[in-house]
mmCIF file of C-alpha atoms in Angstrom:
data_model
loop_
_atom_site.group_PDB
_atom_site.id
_atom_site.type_symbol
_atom_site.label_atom_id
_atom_site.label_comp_id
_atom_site.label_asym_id
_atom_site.label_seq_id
_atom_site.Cartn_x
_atom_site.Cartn_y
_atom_site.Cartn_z
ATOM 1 C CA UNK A 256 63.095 141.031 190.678
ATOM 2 C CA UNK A 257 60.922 140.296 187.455
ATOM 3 C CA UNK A 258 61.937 137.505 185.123
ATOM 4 C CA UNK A 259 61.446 137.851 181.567
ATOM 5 C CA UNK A 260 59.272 134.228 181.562
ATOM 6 C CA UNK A 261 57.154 136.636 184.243
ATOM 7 C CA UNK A 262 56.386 139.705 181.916
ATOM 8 C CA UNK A 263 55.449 137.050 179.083
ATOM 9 C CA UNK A 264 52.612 135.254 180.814
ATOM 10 C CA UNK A 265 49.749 137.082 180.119
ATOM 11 C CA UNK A 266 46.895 135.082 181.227
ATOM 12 C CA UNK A 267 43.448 136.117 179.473
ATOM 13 C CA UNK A 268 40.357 134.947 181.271
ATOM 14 C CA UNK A 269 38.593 131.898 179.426
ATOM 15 C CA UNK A 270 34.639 131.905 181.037
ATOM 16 C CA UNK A 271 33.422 128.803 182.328
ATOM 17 C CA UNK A 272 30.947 128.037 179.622
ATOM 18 C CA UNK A 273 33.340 128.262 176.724
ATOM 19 C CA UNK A 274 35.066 125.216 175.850
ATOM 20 C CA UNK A 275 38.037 124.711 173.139
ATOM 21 C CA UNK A 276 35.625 122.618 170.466
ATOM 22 C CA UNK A 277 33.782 126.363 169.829
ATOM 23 C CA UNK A 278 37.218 127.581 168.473
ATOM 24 C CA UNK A 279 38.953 130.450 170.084
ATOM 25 C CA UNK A 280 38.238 133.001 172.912
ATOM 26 C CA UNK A 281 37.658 135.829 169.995
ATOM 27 C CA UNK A 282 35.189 133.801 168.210
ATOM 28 C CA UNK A 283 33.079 132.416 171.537
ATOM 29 C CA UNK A 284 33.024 136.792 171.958
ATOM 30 C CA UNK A 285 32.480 137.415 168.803
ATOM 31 C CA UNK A 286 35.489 139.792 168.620
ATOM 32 C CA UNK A 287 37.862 140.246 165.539
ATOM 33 C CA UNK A 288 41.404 139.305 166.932
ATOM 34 C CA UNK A 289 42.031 143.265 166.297
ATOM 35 C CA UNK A 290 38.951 145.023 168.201
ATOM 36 C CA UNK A 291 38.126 147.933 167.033
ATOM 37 C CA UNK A 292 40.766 148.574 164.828
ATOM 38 C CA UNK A 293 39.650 146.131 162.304
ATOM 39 C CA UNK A 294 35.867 147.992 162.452
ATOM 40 C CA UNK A 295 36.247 148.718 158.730
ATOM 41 C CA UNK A 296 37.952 145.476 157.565
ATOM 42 C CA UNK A 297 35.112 144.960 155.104
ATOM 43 C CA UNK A 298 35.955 147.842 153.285
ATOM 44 C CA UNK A 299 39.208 146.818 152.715
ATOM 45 C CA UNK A 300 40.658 149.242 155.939
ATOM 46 C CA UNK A 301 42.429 148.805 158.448
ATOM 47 C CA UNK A 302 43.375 151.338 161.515
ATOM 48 C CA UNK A 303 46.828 151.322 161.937
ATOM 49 C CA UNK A 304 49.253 154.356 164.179
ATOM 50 C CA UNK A 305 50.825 156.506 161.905
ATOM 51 C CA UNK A 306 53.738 158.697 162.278
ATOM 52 C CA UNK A 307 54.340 162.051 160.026
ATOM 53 C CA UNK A 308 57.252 161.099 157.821
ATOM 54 C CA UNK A 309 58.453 164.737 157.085
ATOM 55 C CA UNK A 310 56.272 168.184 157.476
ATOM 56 C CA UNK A 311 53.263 168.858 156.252
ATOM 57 C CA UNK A 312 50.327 171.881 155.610
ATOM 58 C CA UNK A 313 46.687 171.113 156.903
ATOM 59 C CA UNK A 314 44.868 172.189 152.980
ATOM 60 C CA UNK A 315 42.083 172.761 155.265
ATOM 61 C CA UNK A 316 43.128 175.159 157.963
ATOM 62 C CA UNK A 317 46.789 175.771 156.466
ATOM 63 C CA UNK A 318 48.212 174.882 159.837
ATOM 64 C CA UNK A 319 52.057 173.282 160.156
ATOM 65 C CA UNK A 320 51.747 169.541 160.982
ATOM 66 C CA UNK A 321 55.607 168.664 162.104
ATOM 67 C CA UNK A 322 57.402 165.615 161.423
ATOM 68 C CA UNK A 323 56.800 162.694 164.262
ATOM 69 C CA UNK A 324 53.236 163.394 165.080
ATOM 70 C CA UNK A 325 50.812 160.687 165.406
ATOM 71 C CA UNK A 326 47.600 159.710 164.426
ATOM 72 C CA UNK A 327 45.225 157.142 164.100
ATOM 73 C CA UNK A 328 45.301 156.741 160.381
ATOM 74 C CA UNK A 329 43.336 154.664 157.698
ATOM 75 C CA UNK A 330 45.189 151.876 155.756
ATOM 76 C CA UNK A 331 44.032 150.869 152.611
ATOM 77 C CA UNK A 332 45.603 149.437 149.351
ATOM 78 C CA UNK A 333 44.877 151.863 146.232
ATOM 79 C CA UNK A 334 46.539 149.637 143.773
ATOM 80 C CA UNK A 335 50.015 147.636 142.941
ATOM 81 C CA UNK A 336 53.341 148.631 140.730
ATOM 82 C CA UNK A 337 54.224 144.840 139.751
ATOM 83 C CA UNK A 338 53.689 142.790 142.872
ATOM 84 C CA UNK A 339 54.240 145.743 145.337
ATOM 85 C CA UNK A 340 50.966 147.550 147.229
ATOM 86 C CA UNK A 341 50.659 150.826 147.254
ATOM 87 C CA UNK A 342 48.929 152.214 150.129
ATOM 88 C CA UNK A 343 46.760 155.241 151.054
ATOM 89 C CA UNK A 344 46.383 157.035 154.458
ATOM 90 C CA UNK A 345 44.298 158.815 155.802
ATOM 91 C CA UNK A 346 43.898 160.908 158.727
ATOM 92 C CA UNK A 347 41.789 163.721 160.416
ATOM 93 C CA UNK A 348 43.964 167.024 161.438
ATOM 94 C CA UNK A 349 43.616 167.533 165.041
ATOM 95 C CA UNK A 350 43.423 171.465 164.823
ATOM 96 C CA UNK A 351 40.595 171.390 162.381
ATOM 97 C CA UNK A 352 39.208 167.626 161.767
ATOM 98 C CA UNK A 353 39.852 167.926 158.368
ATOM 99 C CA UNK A 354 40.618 165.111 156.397
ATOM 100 C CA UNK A 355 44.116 164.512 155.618
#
């Protein structure tokens, strides 16, 4: 039977040549904390899963896209109303690779 404390410990491997003082596993690798999601960070974007909120048209191939699909979809902050971000995704169709 499989505790919940059990599921939790996720050990990561530490190698023997790093050492706490040189800050954190993802620094000694030189790793961003998110991989390769955070590959266009400096552009202010992030990759993040996105689900279809409601159906769509492809303007490229003029294919249905249904509600509840995913993709991987770029995050990015367009602008603010007041103190609240307004965001912009983007996304390639996966009939046609166009840019959604």
């Amino acid at each position: 039977e499989c505790t919940m404390a059990e599921r939790k410990a996720v050990n990561k491997y530490y190698p023997p040549e790093w050492d706490p003082s040189k800050g954190s596993i993802n620094t000694f690798r030189g790793q961003h904390p998110l991989r390769e999601r955070a590959r266009k960070l400096n552009q202010g974007i992030l990759i993040i899963r996105f689900e279809m909120p409601y159906n769509v048209w492809c303007e490229h191939c003029n294919q249905h896209i249904g509600k509840g699909v995913r993709y991987n979809a770029e995050k990015k902050c367009v602008g603010k109303y007041f103190s609240t971000k307004i965001w912009s995704f983007r996304m390639k169709c996966h009939l046609c690779s166009g840019m959604m």
